[in-house]
GROMACS .gro file of C-alpha atoms in nm:
model
  366
    1UNK     CA    1   0.111   2.663   0.096
    2UNK     CA    2   0.405   2.755   0.320
    3UNK     CA    3   0.630   2.451   0.338
    4UNK     CA    4   0.893   2.586   0.581
    5UNK     CA    5   1.024   2.340   0.838
    6UNK     CA    6   1.077   2.517   1.171
    7UNK     CA    7   1.205   2.224   1.373
    8UNK     CA    8   1.410   1.910   1.336
    9UNK     CA    9   1.283   1.572   1.451
   10UNK     CA   10   1.322   1.522   1.827
   11UNK     CA   11   1.333   1.175   1.983
   12UNK     CA   12   1.151   1.086   2.306
   13UNK     CA   13   1.163   0.733   2.444
   14UNK     CA   14   0.833   0.580   2.557
   15UNK     CA   15   0.866   0.562   2.939
   16UNK     CA   16   0.636   0.257   2.950
   17UNK     CA   17   0.722   0.030   2.657
   18UNK     CA   18   0.572  -0.316   2.616
   19UNK     CA   19   0.781  -0.560   2.828
   20UNK     CA   20   1.026  -0.770   2.627
   21UNK     CA   21   0.857  -1.100   2.713
   22UNK     CA   22   0.516  -0.969   2.605
   23UNK     CA   23   0.662  -0.825   2.286
   24UNK     CA   24   0.820  -1.162   2.203
   25UNK     CA   25   0.485  -1.332   2.253
   26UNK     CA   26   0.311  -1.081   2.025
   27UNK     CA   27   0.575  -1.128   1.756
   28UNK     CA   28   0.524  -1.504   1.739
   29UNK     CA   29   0.219  -1.473   1.512
   30UNK     CA   30   0.114  -1.111   1.460
   31UNK     CA   31  -0.230  -1.059   1.305
   32UNK     CA   32  -0.217  -0.798   1.030
   33UNK     CA   33  -0.278  -0.448   1.168
   34UNK     CA   34  -0.374  -0.555   1.522
   35UNK     CA   35  -0.051  -0.521   1.722
   36UNK     CA   36   0.130  -0.185   1.739
   37UNK     CA   37   0.477  -0.074   1.846
   38UNK     CA   38   0.573   0.156   2.134
   39UNK     CA   39   0.629   0.477   1.940
   40UNK     CA   40   0.491   0.701   1.666
   41UNK     CA   41   0.618   1.000   1.469
   42UNK     CA   42   0.418   1.324   1.454
   43UNK     CA   43   0.466   1.654   1.272
   44UNK     CA   44   0.222   1.943   1.263
   45UNK     CA   45   0.150   2.194   0.990
   46UNK     CA   46  -0.001   2.539   1.035
   47UNK     CA   47  -0.073   2.776   0.750
   48UNK     CA   48   0.169   3.067   0.764
   49UNK     CA   49   0.409   2.876   0.990
   50UNK     CA   50   0.481   2.561   0.794
   51UNK     CA   51   0.588   2.227   0.939
   52UNK     CA   52   0.672   2.227   1.309
   53UNK     CA   53   0.683   2.022   1.632
   54UNK     CA   54   0.840   1.720   1.461
   55UNK     CA   55   0.907   1.432   1.698
   56UNK     CA   56   0.910   1.060   1.756
   57UNK     CA   57   0.756   0.977   2.092
   58UNK     CA   58   0.530   0.738   2.277
   59UNK     CA   59   0.236   0.603   2.078
   60UNK     CA   60  -0.088   0.748   2.207
   61UNK     CA   61  -0.434   0.879   2.124
   62UNK     CA   62  -0.497   1.183   1.905
   63UNK     CA   63  -0.740   1.424   2.077
   64UNK     CA   64  -1.008   1.526   1.827
   65UNK     CA   65  -1.267   1.802   1.843
   66UNK     CA   66  -1.608   1.710   1.691
   67UNK     CA   67  -1.563   1.990   1.438
   68UNK     CA   68  -1.220   1.874   1.319
   69UNK     CA   69  -1.233   1.912   0.942
   70UNK     CA   70  -1.113   1.561   0.853
   71UNK     CA   71  -1.430   1.422   1.012
   72UNK     CA   72  -1.649   1.626   0.779
   73UNK     CA   73  -1.461   1.678   0.451
   74UNK     CA   74  -1.227   1.376   0.444
   75UNK     CA   75  -0.896   1.550   0.382
   76UNK     CA   76  -0.687   1.242   0.461
   77UNK     CA   77  -0.407   1.056   0.287
   78UNK     CA   78  -0.184   0.765   0.386
   79UNK     CA   79   0.099   0.536   0.280
   80UNK     CA   80   0.189   0.172   0.336
   81UNK     CA   81   0.548   0.053   0.356
   82UNK     CA   82   0.760  -0.210   0.530
   83UNK     CA   83   1.085  -0.248   0.719
   84UNK     CA   84   1.256  -0.589   0.695
   85UNK     CA   85   1.490  -0.782   0.922
   86UNK     CA   86   1.818  -0.846   0.739
   87UNK     CA   87   2.026  -1.165   0.763
   88UNK     CA   88   2.289  -0.991   0.980
   89UNK     CA   89   2.025  -0.868   1.227
   90UNK     CA   90   2.001  -0.518   1.084
   91UNK     CA   91   1.690  -0.354   0.941
   92UNK     CA   92   1.604  -0.184   0.612
   93UNK     CA   93   1.315  -0.003   0.447
   94UNK     CA   94   1.216  -0.086   0.090
   95UNK     CA   95   1.206   0.209  -0.153
   96UNK     CA   96   1.092   0.469   0.106
   97UNK     CA   97   1.179   0.749  -0.136
   98UNK     CA   98   0.904   0.622  -0.368
   99UNK     CA   99   0.655   0.633  -0.080
  100UNK     CA  100   0.764   0.988   0.002
  101UNK     CA  101   0.701   1.103  -0.355
  102UNK     CA  102   0.363   0.928  -0.378
  103UNK     CA  103   0.265   1.085  -0.045
  104UNK     CA  104   0.339   1.427  -0.194
  105UNK     CA  105   0.130   1.348  -0.503
  106UNK     CA  106  -0.162   1.238  -0.287
  107UNK     CA  107  -0.134   1.556  -0.082
  108UNK     CA  108  -0.145   1.768  -0.396
  109UNK     CA  109  -0.463   1.597  -0.519
  110UNK     CA  110  -0.636   1.642  -0.181
  111UNK     CA  111  -0.531   2.011  -0.157
  112UNK     CA  112  -0.303   1.938   0.139
  113UNK     CA  113   0.050   2.066   0.209
  114UNK     CA  114   0.331   1.852   0.068
  115UNK     CA  115   0.557   1.707   0.336
  116UNK     CA  116   0.922   1.752   0.231
  117UNK     CA  117   1.073   1.422   0.119
  118UNK     CA  118   1.366   1.445   0.360
  119UNK     CA  119   1.132   1.494   0.657
  120UNK     CA  120   0.918   1.197   0.550
  121UNK     CA  121   1.229   0.979   0.524
  122UNK     CA  122   1.367   1.099   0.856
  123UNK     CA  123   1.038   1.024   1.033
  124UNK     CA  124   1.012   0.664   0.911
  125UNK     CA  125   1.381   0.591   0.961
  126UNK     CA  126   1.387   0.721   1.318
  127UNK     CA  127   1.070   0.530   1.406
  128UNK     CA  128   1.219   0.207   1.275
  129UNK     CA  129   1.542   0.268   1.468
  130UNK     CA  130   1.352   0.330   1.791
  131UNK     CA  131   1.122   0.029   1.746
  132UNK     CA  132   1.382  -0.203   1.593
  133UNK     CA  133   1.301  -0.482   1.840
  134UNK     CA  134   0.950  -0.495   1.692
  135UNK     CA  135   1.070  -0.609   1.348
  136UNK     CA  136   0.978  -0.980   1.327
  137UNK     CA  137   1.223  -1.229   1.180
  138UNK     CA  138   0.982  -1.501   1.066
  139UNK     CA  139   0.953  -1.585   0.698
  140UNK     CA  140   0.702  -1.358   0.526
  141UNK     CA  141   0.690  -1.114   0.817
  142UNK     CA  142   0.793  -0.749   0.841
  143UNK     CA  143   0.729  -0.425   1.026
  144UNK     CA  144   0.447  -0.244   0.846
  145UNK     CA  145   0.454   0.137   0.865
  146UNK     CA  146   0.152   0.358   0.811
  147UNK     CA  147   0.237   0.725   0.749
  148UNK     CA  148  -0.080   0.936   0.724
  149UNK     CA  149  -0.193   1.298   0.729
  150UNK     CA  150  -0.525   1.446   0.839
  151UNK     CA  151  -0.681   1.792   0.841
  152UNK     CA  152  -0.699   1.908   1.204
  153UNK     CA  153  -0.839   2.260   1.179
  154UNK     CA  154  -1.150   2.297   1.396
  155UNK     CA  155  -1.402   2.464   1.167
  156UNK     CA  156  -1.696   2.386   0.941
  157UNK     CA  157  -1.681   2.501   0.581
  158UNK     CA  158  -1.587   2.331   0.256
  159UNK     CA  159  -1.232   2.452   0.197
  160UNK     CA  160  -0.878   2.322   0.242
  161UNK     CA  161  -0.791   2.320   0.610
  162UNK     CA  162  -0.529   2.552   0.759
  163UNK     CA  163  -0.389   2.293   1.001
  164UNK     CA  164  -0.274   1.932   0.956
  165UNK     CA  165  -0.122   1.645   1.151
  166UNK     CA  166   0.123   1.403   0.991
  167UNK     CA  167   0.176   1.080   1.183
  168UNK     CA  168   0.353   0.745   1.140
  169UNK     CA  169   0.252   0.432   1.331
  170UNK     CA  170   0.392   0.082   1.295
  171UNK     CA  171   0.285  -0.278   1.346
  172UNK     CA  172   0.457  -0.617   1.304
  173UNK     CA  173   0.278  -0.826   1.041
  174UNK     CA  174   0.269  -1.170   0.884
  175UNK     CA  175   0.072  -1.289   0.580
  176UNK     CA  176  -0.211  -1.059   0.467
  177UNK     CA  177  -0.452  -1.331   0.355
  178UNK     CA  178  -0.566  -1.608   0.592
  179UNK     CA  179  -0.477  -1.883   0.348
  180UNK     CA  180  -0.109  -1.798   0.368
  181UNK     CA  181   0.143  -1.623   0.148
  182UNK     CA  182   0.125  -1.864  -0.150
  183UNK     CA  183  -0.247  -1.949  -0.155
  184UNK     CA  184  -0.440  -1.842  -0.464
  185UNK     CA  185  -0.740  -1.615  -0.410
  186UNK     CA  186  -1.079  -1.602  -0.577
  187UNK     CA  187  -1.194  -1.259  -0.688
  188UNK     CA  188  -1.535  -1.110  -0.763
  189UNK     CA  189  -1.600  -0.889  -1.068
  190UNK     CA  190  -1.792  -0.584  -0.958
  191UNK     CA  191  -2.031  -0.475  -1.233
  192UNK     CA  192  -2.239  -0.260  -0.996
  193UNK     CA  193  -1.979  -0.040  -0.828
  194UNK     CA  194  -1.673   0.145  -0.958
  195UNK     CA  195  -1.366   0.250  -0.765
  196UNK     CA  196  -1.268   0.570  -0.946
  197UNK     CA  197  -1.344   0.780  -1.254
  198UNK     CA  198  -1.125   0.995  -1.481
  199UNK     CA  199  -1.045   1.319  -1.302
  200UNK     CA  200  -1.117   1.164  -0.961
  201UNK     CA  201  -0.885   1.051  -0.684
  202UNK     CA  202  -0.803   0.704  -0.817
  203UNK     CA  203  -0.427   0.764  -0.828
  204UNK     CA  204  -0.417   0.921  -0.480
  205UNK     CA  205  -0.384   0.705  -0.171
  206UNK     CA  206  -0.672   0.853   0.026
  207UNK     CA  207  -0.916   0.689   0.264
  208UNK     CA  208  -1.219   0.778   0.052
  209UNK     CA  209  -1.109   0.542  -0.225
  210UNK     CA  210  -1.100   0.252   0.018
  211UNK     CA  211  -1.428   0.346   0.187
  212UNK     CA  212  -1.595   0.344  -0.154
  213UNK     CA  213  -1.465  -0.008  -0.219
  214UNK     CA  214  -1.604  -0.164   0.099
  215UNK     CA  215  -1.957  -0.231  -0.024
  216UNK     CA  216  -1.821  -0.409  -0.331
  217UNK     CA  217  -1.584  -0.605  -0.107
  218UNK     CA  218  -1.878  -0.706   0.112
  219UNK     CA  219  -2.056  -0.831  -0.200
  220UNK     CA  220  -1.744  -1.031  -0.290
  221UNK     CA  221  -1.736  -1.187   0.056
  222UNK     CA  222  -2.102  -1.287   0.031
  223UNK     CA  223  -2.021  -1.460  -0.298
  224UNK     CA  224  -1.742  -1.658  -0.135
  225UNK     CA  225  -1.460  -1.450  -0.283
  226UNK     CA  226  -1.149  -1.307  -0.120
  227UNK     CA  227  -1.126  -0.980  -0.311
  228UNK     CA  228  -1.308  -0.762  -0.562
  229UNK     CA  229  -1.178  -0.642  -0.899
  230UNK     CA  230  -1.308  -0.314  -1.038
  231UNK     CA  231  -1.380  -0.224  -1.398
  232UNK     CA  232  -1.348   0.123  -1.548
  233UNK     CA  233  -1.624   0.373  -1.469
  234UNK     CA  234  -1.692   0.475  -1.830
  235UNK     CA  235  -1.739   0.154  -2.028
  236UNK     CA  236  -1.753  -0.098  -1.739
  237UNK     CA  237  -1.527  -0.311  -1.953
  238UNK     CA  238  -1.160  -0.254  -1.874
  239UNK     CA  239  -0.991  -0.410  -1.572
  240UNK     CA  240  -0.843  -0.153  -1.337
  241UNK     CA  241  -0.736  -0.291  -0.999
  242UNK     CA  242  -0.850  -0.487  -0.697
  243UNK     CA  243  -0.983  -0.323  -0.383
  244UNK     CA  244  -0.631  -0.254  -0.260
  245UNK     CA  245  -0.391  -0.410  -0.511
  246UNK     CA  246  -0.271  -0.383  -0.869
  247UNK     CA  247  -0.313  -0.678  -1.105
  248UNK     CA  248  -0.091  -0.857  -1.360
  249UNK     CA  249  -0.161  -1.114  -1.633
  250UNK     CA  250   0.087  -1.377  -1.759
  251UNK     CA  251   0.049  -1.524  -2.108
  252UNK     CA  252   0.160  -1.845  -2.274
  253UNK     CA  253   0.455  -1.671  -2.445
  254UNK     CA  254   0.589  -1.563  -2.103
  255UNK     CA  255   0.495  -1.197  -2.144
  256UNK     CA  256   0.316  -0.995  -1.877
  257UNK     CA  257   0.052  -0.726  -1.899
  258UNK     CA  258  -0.087  -0.481  -1.644
  259UNK     CA  259  -0.339  -0.196  -1.674
  260UNK     CA  260  -0.176   0.138  -1.759
  261UNK     CA  261  -0.152   0.429  -1.516
  262UNK     CA  262  -0.412   0.663  -1.661
  263UNK     CA  263  -0.507   0.841  -1.338
  264UNK     CA  264  -0.779   0.604  -1.217
  265UNK     CA  265  -0.561   0.342  -1.043
  266UNK     CA  266  -0.295   0.369  -0.777
  267UNK     CA  267   0.067   0.371  -0.902
  268UNK     CA  268   0.177   0.084  -0.680
  269UNK     CA  269   0.539   0.068  -0.569
  270UNK     CA  270   0.522  -0.312  -0.567
  271UNK     CA  271   0.375  -0.292  -0.919
  272UNK     CA  272   0.666  -0.077  -1.038
  273UNK     CA  273   0.920  -0.303  -0.867
  274UNK     CA  274   0.779  -0.616  -1.034
  275UNK     CA  275   0.782  -0.452  -1.377
  276UNK     CA  276   1.149  -0.370  -1.327
  277UNK     CA  277   1.238  -0.718  -1.197
  278UNK     CA  278   1.052  -0.887  -1.483
  279UNK     CA  279   1.234  -0.677  -1.742
  280UNK     CA  280   1.563  -0.752  -1.565
  281UNK     CA  281   1.481  -1.119  -1.631
  282UNK     CA  282   1.440  -1.044  -2.000
  283UNK     CA  283   1.060  -1.067  -1.994
  284UNK     CA  284   0.827  -0.847  -2.195
  285UNK     CA  285   0.593  -0.632  -1.983
  286UNK     CA  286   0.312  -0.435  -2.145
  287UNK     CA  287   0.121  -0.158  -1.969
  288UNK     CA  288  -0.197  -0.182  -2.177
  289UNK     CA  289  -0.575  -0.203  -2.123
  290UNK     CA  290  -0.721  -0.553  -2.081
  291UNK     CA  291  -1.093  -0.623  -2.082
  292UNK     CA  292  -1.281  -0.856  -1.849
  293UNK     CA  293  -1.431  -1.048  -2.145
  294UNK     CA  294  -1.085  -1.095  -2.295
  295UNK     CA  295  -0.956  -1.214  -1.958
  296UNK     CA  296  -1.221  -1.485  -1.950
  297UNK     CA  297  -1.167  -1.584  -2.313
  298UNK     CA  298  -0.789  -1.605  -2.271
  299UNK     CA  299  -0.819  -1.807  -1.951
  300UNK     CA  300  -1.056  -2.054  -2.115
  301UNK     CA  301  -0.844  -2.091  -2.430
  302UNK     CA  302  -0.521  -2.132  -2.233
  303UNK     CA  303  -0.359  -1.821  -2.379
  304UNK     CA  304  -0.360  -1.673  -2.030
  305UNK     CA  305  -0.160  -1.895  -1.795
  306UNK     CA  306  -0.141  -1.696  -1.471
  307UNK     CA  307  -0.271  -1.385  -1.297
  308UNK     CA  308  -0.166  -1.222  -0.973
  309UNK     CA  309  -0.237  -0.921  -0.755
  310UNK     CA  310   0.032  -0.719  -0.581
  311UNK     CA  311   0.070  -0.456  -0.314
  312UNK     CA  312   0.276  -0.367  -0.008
  313UNK     CA  313   0.054  -0.555   0.237
  314UNK     CA  314  -0.003  -0.876   0.039
  315UNK     CA  315   0.322  -0.858  -0.167
  316UNK     CA  316   0.231  -1.098  -0.455
  317UNK     CA  317  -0.091  -1.300  -0.441
  318UNK     CA  318  -0.188  -1.555  -0.710
  319UNK     CA  319  -0.539  -1.528  -0.854
  320UNK     CA  320  -0.691  -1.873  -0.905
  321UNK     CA  321  -1.055  -1.809  -0.990
  322UNK     CA  322  -1.272  -1.521  -1.109
  323UNK     CA  323  -1.645  -1.502  -1.045
  324UNK     CA  324  -1.918  -1.251  -1.127
  325UNK     CA  325  -2.274  -1.214  -1.249
  326UNK     CA  326  -2.149  -1.262  -1.606
  327UNK     CA  327  -1.816  -1.437  -1.553
  328UNK     CA  328  -1.691  -1.759  -1.398
  329UNK     CA  329  -1.353  -1.904  -1.489
  330UNK     CA  330  -1.038  -2.061  -1.352
  331UNK     CA  331  -0.688  -1.943  -1.436
  332UNK     CA  332  -0.445  -2.224  -1.515
  333UNK     CA  333  -0.485  -2.499  -1.257
  334UNK     CA  334  -0.629  -2.256  -1.003
  335UNK     CA  335  -0.307  -2.230  -0.806
  336UNK     CA  336   0.011  -2.023  -0.801
  337UNK     CA  337   0.179  -2.015  -1.143
  338UNK     CA  338   0.549  -2.069  -1.213
  339UNK     CA  339   0.626  -1.710  -1.315
  340UNK     CA  340   0.416  -1.563  -1.033
  341UNK     CA  341   0.613  -1.773  -0.785
  342UNK     CA  342   0.944  -1.677  -0.945
  343UNK     CA  343   0.871  -1.303  -0.941
  344UNK     CA  344   0.750  -1.312  -0.583
  345UNK     CA  345   1.060  -1.499  -0.472
  346UNK     CA  346   1.286  -1.248  -0.648
  347UNK     CA  347   1.110  -0.956  -0.480
  348UNK     CA  348   1.101  -1.113  -0.133
  349UNK     CA  349   1.466  -1.218  -0.148
  350UNK     CA  350   1.565  -0.863  -0.240
  351UNK     CA  351   1.345  -0.703   0.028
  352UNK     CA  352   1.494  -0.927   0.295
  353UNK     CA  353   1.850  -0.854   0.193
  354UNK     CA  354   1.920  -1.206   0.068
  355UNK     CA  355   1.978  -1.111  -0.297
  356UNK     CA  356   2.178  -0.844  -0.483
  357UNK     CA  357   2.019  -0.499  -0.492
  358UNK     CA  358   2.119  -0.354  -0.831
  359UNK     CA  359   1.865  -0.071  -0.815
  360UNK     CA  360   1.959   0.038  -0.459
  361UNK     CA  361   1.603  -0.013  -0.335
  362UNK     CA  362   1.698  -0.118   0.018
  363UNK     CA  363   1.747   0.171   0.260
  364UNK     CA  364   1.944   0.030   0.553
  365UNK     CA  365   1.833   0.197   0.877
  366UNK     CA  366   2.057   0.018   1.129
   0.00000   0.00000   0.00000
């Protein structure tokens, strides 16, 4: 695919932004993914022309023809990332280069054109600069950014589209789960549905993966659980990930374990960051398979002391209980463990610019 960029990013102020007083009211307690900023970034791709018409402008609707290919063949990918308010009033993104690379990998798997990394970074940086007043300053809050790309060619036929739209929207957010940032969740073991299979799209961040998880999540909700955990599609034995988060296990010797990246789970940026932070603390981290039966046995014997899920939206979430048709057990005392709390604090302090940044993960925007 032609990847030429024919235009630089232009900036257009929204002529009718949300009034400052209304914005302040909305920022007091933003529900996750319900309040949006004044602007969005857009870039178009046309086969034979490459990337063009790059701009940041007023947030608005996307006109869609009924025969637009994304509606029929699901060529769609997205990212999730955050901008944080710094102690001096500035703002920074957290590891946006990692999001840019994962976005390219997802595009490759969905037979879509790869957006150049520098254009991805420019689009998110300029959007954050323009909507800087939308970054909340409350503890546990941030500006969530959602870069995504859809096939926009108007045609029916199972083939990669010839036209695409890349877009970035943003919304101020607080805690992802209703119970608050430190509350432990109960998860449901899905032994009926699987999230991904070898050779599938499990390691791509595409909407289809999440759509396929919704029925299992609905089952979890009916069973009084907050989230669902999926097992592998082949043996229905090995733990893979939650509906939208990676998972870690903490043992009595202080070591951690997380399922390996074998192509069926998403390579989470939060996951990678926590592995690095844990090793910086001198902890042992294993990326090895872990079975659901072993999880239950270790929790009941006390060998397993803690478990937590992690992702951009929820950051680090303790897992207190696990339920299923064949499983029912509590982890530790059912609350947030000591190491889980320590790792989360280390990550949050770094993201908010309150701790040293030895790996240069913070990308200061203003």
